[in-house]
Coordinates of C-alpha atoms and ligand atoms in Angstrom, one line a residue:
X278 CA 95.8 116.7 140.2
X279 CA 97.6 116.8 136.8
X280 CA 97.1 119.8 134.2
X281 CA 98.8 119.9 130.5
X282 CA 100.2 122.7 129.9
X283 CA 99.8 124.6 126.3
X284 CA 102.5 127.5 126.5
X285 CA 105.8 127.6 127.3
X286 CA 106.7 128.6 131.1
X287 CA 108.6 131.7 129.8
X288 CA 107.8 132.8 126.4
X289 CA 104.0 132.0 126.6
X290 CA 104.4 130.7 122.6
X291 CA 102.2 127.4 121.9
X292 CA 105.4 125.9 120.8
X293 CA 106.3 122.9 122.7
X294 CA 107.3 119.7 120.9
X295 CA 107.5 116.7 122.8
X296 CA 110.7 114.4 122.1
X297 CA 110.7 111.9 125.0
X298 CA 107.8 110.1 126.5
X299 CA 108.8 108.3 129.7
X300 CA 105.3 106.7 130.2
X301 CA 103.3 106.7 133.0
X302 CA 105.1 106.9 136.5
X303 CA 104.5 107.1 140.3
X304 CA 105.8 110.0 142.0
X305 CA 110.0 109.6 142.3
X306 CA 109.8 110.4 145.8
X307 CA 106.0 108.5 146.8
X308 CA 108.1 105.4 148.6
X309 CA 105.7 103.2 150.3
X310 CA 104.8 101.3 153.4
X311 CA 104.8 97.3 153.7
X312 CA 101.2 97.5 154.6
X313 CA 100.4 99.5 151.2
X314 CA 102.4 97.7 149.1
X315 CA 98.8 95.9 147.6
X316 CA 97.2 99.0 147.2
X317 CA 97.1 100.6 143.9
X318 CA 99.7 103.2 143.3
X319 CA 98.8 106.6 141.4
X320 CA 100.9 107.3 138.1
X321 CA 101.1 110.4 136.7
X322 CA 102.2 110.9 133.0
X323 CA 105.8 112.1 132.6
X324 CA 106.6 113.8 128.6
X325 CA 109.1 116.2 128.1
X326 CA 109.1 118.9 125.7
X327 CA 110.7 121.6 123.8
X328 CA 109.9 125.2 123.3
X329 CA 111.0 126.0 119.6
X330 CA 110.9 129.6 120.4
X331 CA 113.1 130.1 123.4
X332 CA 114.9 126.7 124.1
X333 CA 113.0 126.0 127.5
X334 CA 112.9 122.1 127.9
X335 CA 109.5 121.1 130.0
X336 CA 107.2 118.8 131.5
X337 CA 103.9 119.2 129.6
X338 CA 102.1 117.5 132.3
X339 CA 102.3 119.4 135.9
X340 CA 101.1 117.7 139.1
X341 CA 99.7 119.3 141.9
X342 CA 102.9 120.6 144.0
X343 CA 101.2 119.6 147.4
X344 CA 101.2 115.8 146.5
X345 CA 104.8 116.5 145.8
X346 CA 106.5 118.8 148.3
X347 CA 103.4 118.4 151.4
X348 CA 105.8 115.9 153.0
X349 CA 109.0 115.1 151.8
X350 CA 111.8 112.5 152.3
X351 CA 114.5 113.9 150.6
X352 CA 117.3 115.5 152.7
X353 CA 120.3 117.0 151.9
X354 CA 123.0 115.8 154.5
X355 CA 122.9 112.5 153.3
X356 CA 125.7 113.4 151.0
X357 CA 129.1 114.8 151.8
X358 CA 129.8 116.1 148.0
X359 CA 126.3 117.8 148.0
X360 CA 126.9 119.6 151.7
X361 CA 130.5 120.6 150.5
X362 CA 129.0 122.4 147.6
X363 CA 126.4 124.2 150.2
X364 CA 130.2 125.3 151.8
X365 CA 131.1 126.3 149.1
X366 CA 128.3 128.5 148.2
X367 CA 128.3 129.9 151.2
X368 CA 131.7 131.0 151.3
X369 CA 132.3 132.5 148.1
X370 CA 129.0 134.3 149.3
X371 CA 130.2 135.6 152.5
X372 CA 133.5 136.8 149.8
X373 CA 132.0 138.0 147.4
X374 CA 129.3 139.9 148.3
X375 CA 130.5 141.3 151.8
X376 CA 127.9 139.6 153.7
X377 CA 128.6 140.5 157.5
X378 CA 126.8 139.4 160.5
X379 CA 124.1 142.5 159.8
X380 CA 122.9 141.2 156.4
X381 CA 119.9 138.6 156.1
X382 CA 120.5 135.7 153.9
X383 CA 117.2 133.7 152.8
X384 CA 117.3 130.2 151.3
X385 CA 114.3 129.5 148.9
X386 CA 113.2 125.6 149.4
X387 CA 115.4 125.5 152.4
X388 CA 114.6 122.1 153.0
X389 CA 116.3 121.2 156.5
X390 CA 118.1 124.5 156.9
X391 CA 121.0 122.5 155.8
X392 CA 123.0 125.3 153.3
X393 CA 121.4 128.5 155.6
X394 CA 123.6 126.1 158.6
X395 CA 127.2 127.3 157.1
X396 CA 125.7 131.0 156.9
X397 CA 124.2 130.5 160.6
X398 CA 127.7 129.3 161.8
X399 CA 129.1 133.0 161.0
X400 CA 126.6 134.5 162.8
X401 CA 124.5 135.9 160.0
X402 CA 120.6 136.1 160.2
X403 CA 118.7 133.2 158.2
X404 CA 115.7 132.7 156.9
X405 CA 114.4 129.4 155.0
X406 CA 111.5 129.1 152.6
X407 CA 110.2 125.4 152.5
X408 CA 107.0 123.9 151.8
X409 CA 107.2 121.1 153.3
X410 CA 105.8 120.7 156.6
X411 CA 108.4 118.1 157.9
X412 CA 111.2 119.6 156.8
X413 CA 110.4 122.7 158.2
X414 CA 110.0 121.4 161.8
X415 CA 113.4 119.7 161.6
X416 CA 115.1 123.5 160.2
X417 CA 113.4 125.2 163.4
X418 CA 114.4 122.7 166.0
X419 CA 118.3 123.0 164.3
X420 CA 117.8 126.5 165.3
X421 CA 116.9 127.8 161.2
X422 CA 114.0 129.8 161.3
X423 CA 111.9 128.8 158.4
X424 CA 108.5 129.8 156.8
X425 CA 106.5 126.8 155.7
X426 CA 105.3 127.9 152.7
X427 CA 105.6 127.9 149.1
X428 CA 107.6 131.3 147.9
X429 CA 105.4 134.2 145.8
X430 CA 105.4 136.9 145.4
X431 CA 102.3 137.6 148.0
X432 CA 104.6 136.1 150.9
X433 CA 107.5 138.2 150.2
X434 CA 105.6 140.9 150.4
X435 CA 104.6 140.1 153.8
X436 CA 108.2 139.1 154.6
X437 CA 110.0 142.0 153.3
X438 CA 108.1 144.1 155.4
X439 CA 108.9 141.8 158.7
X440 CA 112.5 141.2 157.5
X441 CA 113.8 143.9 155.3
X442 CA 115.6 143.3 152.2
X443 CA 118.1 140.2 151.9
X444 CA 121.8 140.8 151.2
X445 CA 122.0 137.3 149.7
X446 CA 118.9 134.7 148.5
X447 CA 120.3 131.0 147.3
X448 CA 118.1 128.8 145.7
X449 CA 119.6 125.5 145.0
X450 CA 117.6 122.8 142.9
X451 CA 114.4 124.6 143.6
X452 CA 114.0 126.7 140.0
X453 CA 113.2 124.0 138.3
X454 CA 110.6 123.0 140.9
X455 CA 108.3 126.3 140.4
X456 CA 105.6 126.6 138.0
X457 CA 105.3 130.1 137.8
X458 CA 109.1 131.6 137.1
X459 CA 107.3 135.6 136.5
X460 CA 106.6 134.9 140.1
X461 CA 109.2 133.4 141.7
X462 CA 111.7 136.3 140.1
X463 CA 109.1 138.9 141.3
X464 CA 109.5 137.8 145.0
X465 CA 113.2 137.8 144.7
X466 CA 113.3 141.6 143.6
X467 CA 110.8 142.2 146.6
X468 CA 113.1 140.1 148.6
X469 CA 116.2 141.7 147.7
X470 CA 117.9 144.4 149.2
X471 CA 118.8 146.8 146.3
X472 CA 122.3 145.8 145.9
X473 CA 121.7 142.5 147.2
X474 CA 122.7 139.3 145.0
X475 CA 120.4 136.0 144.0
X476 CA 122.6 132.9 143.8
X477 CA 120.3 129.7 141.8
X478 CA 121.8 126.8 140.9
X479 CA 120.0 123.8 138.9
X480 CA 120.9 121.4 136.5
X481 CA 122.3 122.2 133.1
X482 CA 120.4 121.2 130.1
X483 CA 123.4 120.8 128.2
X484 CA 125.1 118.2 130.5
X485 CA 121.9 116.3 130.8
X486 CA 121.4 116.0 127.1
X487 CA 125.5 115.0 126.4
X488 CA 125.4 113.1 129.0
X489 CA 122.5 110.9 128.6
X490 CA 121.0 111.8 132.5
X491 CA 117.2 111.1 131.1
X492 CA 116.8 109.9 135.0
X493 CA 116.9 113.5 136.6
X494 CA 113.3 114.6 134.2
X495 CA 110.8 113.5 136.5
X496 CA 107.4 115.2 138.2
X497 CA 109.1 117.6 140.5
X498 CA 111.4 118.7 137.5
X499 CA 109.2 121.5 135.5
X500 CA 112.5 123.4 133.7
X501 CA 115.4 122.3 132.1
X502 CA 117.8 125.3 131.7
X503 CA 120.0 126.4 129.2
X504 CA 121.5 130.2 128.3
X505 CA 118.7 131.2 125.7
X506 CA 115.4 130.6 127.8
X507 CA 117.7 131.7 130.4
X508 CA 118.4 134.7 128.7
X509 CA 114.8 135.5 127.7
X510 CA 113.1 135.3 131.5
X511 CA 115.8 138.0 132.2
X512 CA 114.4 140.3 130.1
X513 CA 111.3 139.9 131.3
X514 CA 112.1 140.8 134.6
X515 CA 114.3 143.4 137.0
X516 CA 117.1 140.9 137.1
X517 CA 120.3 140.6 135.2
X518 CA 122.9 138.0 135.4
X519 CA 126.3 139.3 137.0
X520 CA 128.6 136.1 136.9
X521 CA 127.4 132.4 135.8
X522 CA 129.4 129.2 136.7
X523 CA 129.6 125.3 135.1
X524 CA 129.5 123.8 138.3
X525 CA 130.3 119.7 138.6
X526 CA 127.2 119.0 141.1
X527 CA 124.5 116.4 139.9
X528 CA 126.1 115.6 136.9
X529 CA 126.9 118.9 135.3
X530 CA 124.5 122.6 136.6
X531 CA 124.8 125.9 136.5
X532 CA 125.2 128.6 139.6
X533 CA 123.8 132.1 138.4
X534 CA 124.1 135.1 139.8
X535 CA 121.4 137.7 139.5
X536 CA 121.5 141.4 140.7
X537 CA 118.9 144.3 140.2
X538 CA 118.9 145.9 136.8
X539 CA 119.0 149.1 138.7
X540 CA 122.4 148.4 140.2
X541 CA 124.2 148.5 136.7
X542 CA 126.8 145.9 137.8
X543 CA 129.3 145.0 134.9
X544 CA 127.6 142.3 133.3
X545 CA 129.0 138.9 132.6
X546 CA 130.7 138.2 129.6
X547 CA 130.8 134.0 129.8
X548 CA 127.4 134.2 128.8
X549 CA 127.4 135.0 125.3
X550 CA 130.3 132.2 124.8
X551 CA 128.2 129.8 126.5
X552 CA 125.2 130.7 124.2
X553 CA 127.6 129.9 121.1
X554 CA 128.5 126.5 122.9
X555 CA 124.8 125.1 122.8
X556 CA 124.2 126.7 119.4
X557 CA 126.6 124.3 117.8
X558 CA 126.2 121.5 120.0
X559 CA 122.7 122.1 118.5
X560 CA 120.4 122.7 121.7
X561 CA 118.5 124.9 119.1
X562 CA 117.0 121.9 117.1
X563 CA 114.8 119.2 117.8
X564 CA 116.8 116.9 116.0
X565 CA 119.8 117.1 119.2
X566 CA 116.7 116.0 121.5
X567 CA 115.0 113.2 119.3
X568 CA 118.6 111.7 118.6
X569 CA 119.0 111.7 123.0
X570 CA 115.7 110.2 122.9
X571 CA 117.2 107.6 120.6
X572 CA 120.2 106.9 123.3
X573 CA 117.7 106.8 126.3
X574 CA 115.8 103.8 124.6
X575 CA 119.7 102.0 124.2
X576 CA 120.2 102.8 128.1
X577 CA 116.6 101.6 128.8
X578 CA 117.1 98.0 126.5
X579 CA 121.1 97.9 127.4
X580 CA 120.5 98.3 131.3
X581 CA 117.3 95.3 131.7
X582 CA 119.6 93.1 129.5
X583 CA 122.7 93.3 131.2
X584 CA 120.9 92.9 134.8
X585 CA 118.3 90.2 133.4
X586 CA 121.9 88.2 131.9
X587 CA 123.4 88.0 135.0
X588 CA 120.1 87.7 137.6
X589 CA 119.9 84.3 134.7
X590 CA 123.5 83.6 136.0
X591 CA 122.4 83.2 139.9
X592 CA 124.3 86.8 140.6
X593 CA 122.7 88.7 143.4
X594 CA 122.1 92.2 142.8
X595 CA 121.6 95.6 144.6
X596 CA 121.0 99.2 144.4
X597 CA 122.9 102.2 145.8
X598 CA 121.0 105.1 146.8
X599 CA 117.3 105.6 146.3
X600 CA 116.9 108.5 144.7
X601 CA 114.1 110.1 143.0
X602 CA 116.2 109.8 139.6
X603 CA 116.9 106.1 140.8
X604 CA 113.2 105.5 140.9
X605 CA 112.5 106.8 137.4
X606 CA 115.0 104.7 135.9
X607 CA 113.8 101.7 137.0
X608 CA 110.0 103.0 136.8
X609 CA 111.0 103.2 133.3
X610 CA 113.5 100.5 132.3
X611 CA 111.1 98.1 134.0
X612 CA 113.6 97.3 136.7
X613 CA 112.2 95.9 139.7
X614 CA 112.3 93.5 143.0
X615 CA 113.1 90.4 140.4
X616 CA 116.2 92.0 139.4
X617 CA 117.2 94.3 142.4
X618 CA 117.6 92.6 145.4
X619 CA 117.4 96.1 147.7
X620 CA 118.7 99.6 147.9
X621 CA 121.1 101.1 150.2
X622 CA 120.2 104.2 151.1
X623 CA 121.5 106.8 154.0
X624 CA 118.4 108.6 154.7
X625 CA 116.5 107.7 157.8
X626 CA 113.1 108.3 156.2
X627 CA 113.6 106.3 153.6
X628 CA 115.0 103.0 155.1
X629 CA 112.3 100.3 156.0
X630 CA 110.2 101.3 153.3
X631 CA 109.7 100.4 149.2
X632 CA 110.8 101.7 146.4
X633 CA 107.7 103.6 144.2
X634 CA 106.2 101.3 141.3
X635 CA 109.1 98.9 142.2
X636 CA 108.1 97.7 145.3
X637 CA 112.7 97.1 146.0
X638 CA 112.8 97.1 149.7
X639 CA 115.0 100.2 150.9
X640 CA 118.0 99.1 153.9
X641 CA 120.8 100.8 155.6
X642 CA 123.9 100.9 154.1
X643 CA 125.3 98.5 156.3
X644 CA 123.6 96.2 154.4
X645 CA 125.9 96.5 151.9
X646 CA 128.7 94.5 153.4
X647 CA 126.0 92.0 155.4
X648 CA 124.9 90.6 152.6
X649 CA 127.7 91.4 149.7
X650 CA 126.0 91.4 146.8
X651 CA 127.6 90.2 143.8
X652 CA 126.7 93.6 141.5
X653 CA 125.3 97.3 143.0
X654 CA 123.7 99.4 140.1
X655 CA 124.3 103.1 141.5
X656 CA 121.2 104.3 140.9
X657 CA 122.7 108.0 142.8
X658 CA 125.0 108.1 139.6
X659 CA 125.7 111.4 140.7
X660 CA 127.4 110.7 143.5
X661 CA 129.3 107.6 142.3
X662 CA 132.7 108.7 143.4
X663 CA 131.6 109.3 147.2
X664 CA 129.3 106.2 147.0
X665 CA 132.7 103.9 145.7
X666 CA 135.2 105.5 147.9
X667 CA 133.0 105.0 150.9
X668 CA 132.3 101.3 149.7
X669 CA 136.1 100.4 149.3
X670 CA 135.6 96.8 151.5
X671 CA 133.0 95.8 148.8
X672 CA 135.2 96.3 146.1
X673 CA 137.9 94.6 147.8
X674 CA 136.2 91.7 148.6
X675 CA 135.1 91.4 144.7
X676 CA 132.4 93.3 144.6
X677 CA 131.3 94.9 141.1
X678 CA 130.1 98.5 140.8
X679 CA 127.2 99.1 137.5
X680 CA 126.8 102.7 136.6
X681 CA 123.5 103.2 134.0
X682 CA 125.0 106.8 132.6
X683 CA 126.2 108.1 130.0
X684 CA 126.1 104.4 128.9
X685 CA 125.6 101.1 130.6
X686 CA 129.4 100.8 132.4
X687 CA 130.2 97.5 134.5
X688 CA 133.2 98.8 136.2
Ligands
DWN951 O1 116.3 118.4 142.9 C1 116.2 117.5 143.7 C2 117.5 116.9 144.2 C3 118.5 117.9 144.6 O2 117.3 116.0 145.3 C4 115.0 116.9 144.2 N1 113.9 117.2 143.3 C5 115.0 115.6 144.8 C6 116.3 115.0 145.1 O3 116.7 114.2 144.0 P1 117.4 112.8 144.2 O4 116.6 112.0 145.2 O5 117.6 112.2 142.9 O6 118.8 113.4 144.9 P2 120.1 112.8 145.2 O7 120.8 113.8 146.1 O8 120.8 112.4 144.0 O9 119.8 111.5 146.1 C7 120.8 110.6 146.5 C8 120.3 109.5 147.3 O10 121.3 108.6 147.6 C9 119.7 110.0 148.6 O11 118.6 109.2 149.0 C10 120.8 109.7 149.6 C11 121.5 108.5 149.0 N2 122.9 108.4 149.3 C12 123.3 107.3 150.2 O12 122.5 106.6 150.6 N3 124.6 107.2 150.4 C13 123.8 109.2 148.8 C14 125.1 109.1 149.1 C15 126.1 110.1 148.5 C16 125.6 108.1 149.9 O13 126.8 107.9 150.2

C-alpha cells in the first residue's frame, strides 16, 4: 500500500534529499468511528524531500491513492473564503477567456461539483473528474455531471471523443495529489480545445517554507511547487504558462495558467521575476529547508508546552476545524484527547466521529458557545480570519484564540 519512490516526479534524477521527517502518521483524513476507536490504526510514514536538480519538494513515501480518495470527507462549501475564491475563478474565467454558454468547462477532482456550480449558474456545460465515489453521487444529484474516476490520459481519451475539446479545465488543490504529472498534463492537452486554457492552482512552496505551514505536507500531498520544477515539467510537455498569480488562499498558492504551445500566446513575464525571488530567498539549497526543519521542531516543542502549561492550570481547551493539516499537527506534536477537549468542525461527515491517531471527538460548531472553552487552537489556520469573525460571541465573552503558524501566537 506504500511504495518509496527513487526519482524525482519530474526530472527522473536520483536526487532527492530528505530534510524533514514527520514520523509515522495515520491518514489526515482516516477519522474514525466510536466503535473502532480500540482497533489498531494504520500509519503510513510521512518524509519530505528535495530534488537537487530541479527544486521539486516530495513525499518519498506514496500510498495507494484508493485508501485515500475511495471515499472522502472533505468538502469544499464548508468554507465561505474557499467558495469565494471558486467565484472568483470562475469569473475571471468566463472574462478572460470568452467562455459562453457553448464552451465545456471540466473540473479535474471536482469533488462536489462545488466550483463547476458558479460555471453551471451561467448556463455553461460541466463536466467533473472525481475519484471518489461519494463525492461523485452528491455532484450528480446537484445536477453536476461527473465521471468517477481518477483523470489519465486513457479517460480523456475516451472523453474527448464523447465531449469534444474543453474551453476551460480548473484544477484546484488536485496537482499536488497526482503521481504521475507526464500524465495528468497529457490528458489536459487531449482535453483541451486548441485554444482552450488550463487554470491549476495549489499551494506555493515558497509560502509554506516562510511561513512555517509544515501541517499542509501530508499523504495526499505528493508536490510542493515552486517556479523552477514548475518550469521544467513545462518543457516536457505541450503546455506553456500564459499568466501566473500569488493568490492568498491556504496560506499563500499559486493560480497558473497553461495554454497549448501551438497557440503562441504572449508568454508571461512575472515568471522569470518570481524565479529570481526564490533564488535568493534560497529555495535552491538544502540548507533554506534543513533551517525550516529546524523551526518545525520549535512549533512542535513551543505548541505541546504552551497547551500542556495551561491544561496544568485547569484551562479547558478546544480545536477549530478538523482538517487534514489539523490532524497532522497534532499526529506530530503529540497533541491529543488529554490536551484538546474536541473539535468544531462544519462538515456533516465529519461530526460525531474522532479525530485520526488522536482519538479528539469531532462536534458541531455550536458547540463552541455550549460549552465555552477557555482556549480554541485553530487547527484550520488557514481560515483563521473567517473562523474568528464568525466566533465573535466567544471572544466577547473572553474567549482566547491559539494559532500554531508561523509561530505559536496566543492572541
Ligand atoms: O488539498 C486539500 C485541501 C484543499 O482540502 C485536501 N488534500 C484536503 C483538504 O485539506 P484540509 O482538510 O486541510 O482543508 P481545509 O479546507 O483547510 O479544512 C478546513 C476544515 O475546517 C474543514 O473540515 C471545514 C472546517 N471549517 C469549519 O468547521 N468552520 C472551516 C471553516 C472556515 C469554518 O468556519
Amino acid at each position: 500500500m506504500v511504495k518509496k519512490i527513487k526519482a524525482c516526479r519530474i526530472c527522473n534524477k536520483e536526487a532527492l534529499v530528505q530534510f524533514l521527517p514527520l514520523g509515522r502518521i495515520p491518514l489526515p483524513n482516516g477519522f474514525i468511528e466510536h466503535k473502532n476507536l480500540k482497533k489498531i490504526e494504520a500509519r503510513y510514514p510521512l518524509n519530505v524531500a528535495l530534488c537537487t536538480h530541479c527544486g521539486l519538494v516530495q513525499l518519498l513515501d506514496i500510498v495507494d491513492p484508493e485508501e485515500m480518495f475511495h471515499n472522502y470527507v472533505y468538502i469544499p462549501s464548508t468554507s465561505k473564503t474557499r467558495m469565494n475564491n471558486f467565484a472568483e475563478i470562475a469569473s475571471q474565467a468566463r472574462q478572460r477567456f470568452a467562455v459562453t454558454t457553448d464552451s465545456l468547462v471540466i473540473d479535474i477532482g471536482s469533488n462536489d461539483g462545488s466550483l463547476l456550480s458558479f460555471f453551471k449558474g451561467h448556463g455553461i456545460k460541466t463536466l467533473g473528474i472525481d475519484p471518489a465515489e461519494n463525492l461523485a453521487k452528491i455532484a450528480e444529484l446537484k445536477g453536476i455531471e461527473t465521471v468517477n474516476d481518477y483523470v489519465s490520459a486513457r479517460l480523456a481519451r475516451k472523453l474527448r471523443k464523447a465531449k469534444g475539446g474543453a474551453k476551460v479545465i480548473t484544477a484546484t488543490n488536485v496537482v499536488a495529489h497526482i503521481k504521475d504529472l507526464h500524465d495528468l498534463l497529457s490528458a489536459v492537452e487531449i482535453l483541451l480545445a486548441d485554444d482552450g486554457v488550463f487554470i491549476c492552482e495549489f499551494p506555493y512552496l515558497l509560502d509554506l517554507i516562510q511561513n512555517n505551514q509544515f501541517d499542509t505536507i501530508y499523504h495526499e500531498h505528493l508536490s510542493y511547487f515552486s517556479i523552477k520544477p514548475l518550469l521544467n515539467l513545462l518543457s516536457q510537455v505541450e503546455l506553456e504558462c500564459i499568466d501566473i498569480e500569488r493568490t492568498a488562499i491556504d496560506g499563500g498558492s499559486l493560480r497558473v495558467f497553461l495554454a497549448k504551445k501551438k497557440n503562441k500566446r504572449p508568454l508571461n513575464s512575472k515568471i522569470a521575476a518570481m524565479q529570481k525571488a526564490e533564488l535568493v530567498y534560497g529555495l535552491g539549497s538544502i540548507e533554506t529547508f534543513n533551517s525550516f526543519a529546524d523551526r518545525v521542531r520549535k512549533i512542535r516543542t513551543d505548541l505541546h508546552t504552551t497547551l500542556a502549561d495551561l491544561k496544568s492550570k485547569g484551562k479547558t481547551i478546544a480545536a477549530y476545524g478538523a482538517a487534514a493539516k489539523g490532524n497532522i499537527l497534532l499526529n506530530y506534536c503529540k497533541i491529543g484527547n488529554r490536551l484538546i477537549d474536541f473539535i468544531a468542525d462544519s462538515t456533516p461527515y465529519k461530526q460525531g466521529l474522532y479525530t485520526p491517531g488522536t482519538h479528539i471527538p469531532i462536534y458541531p460548531e455550536s458547540e463552541i458557545l455550549g460549552r465555552m472553552p477557555d482556549y480554541i487552537l485553530i487547527t484550520a489556520w488557514n481560515f483563521a480570519k473567517e473562523i474568528k469573525d464568525k466566533e465573535k460571541k466567544y471572544t466577547a465573552q473572553g474567549g482566547k484564540f491559539i494559532i500554531p503558524v508561523p509561530a505559536v501566537t496566543i492572541l
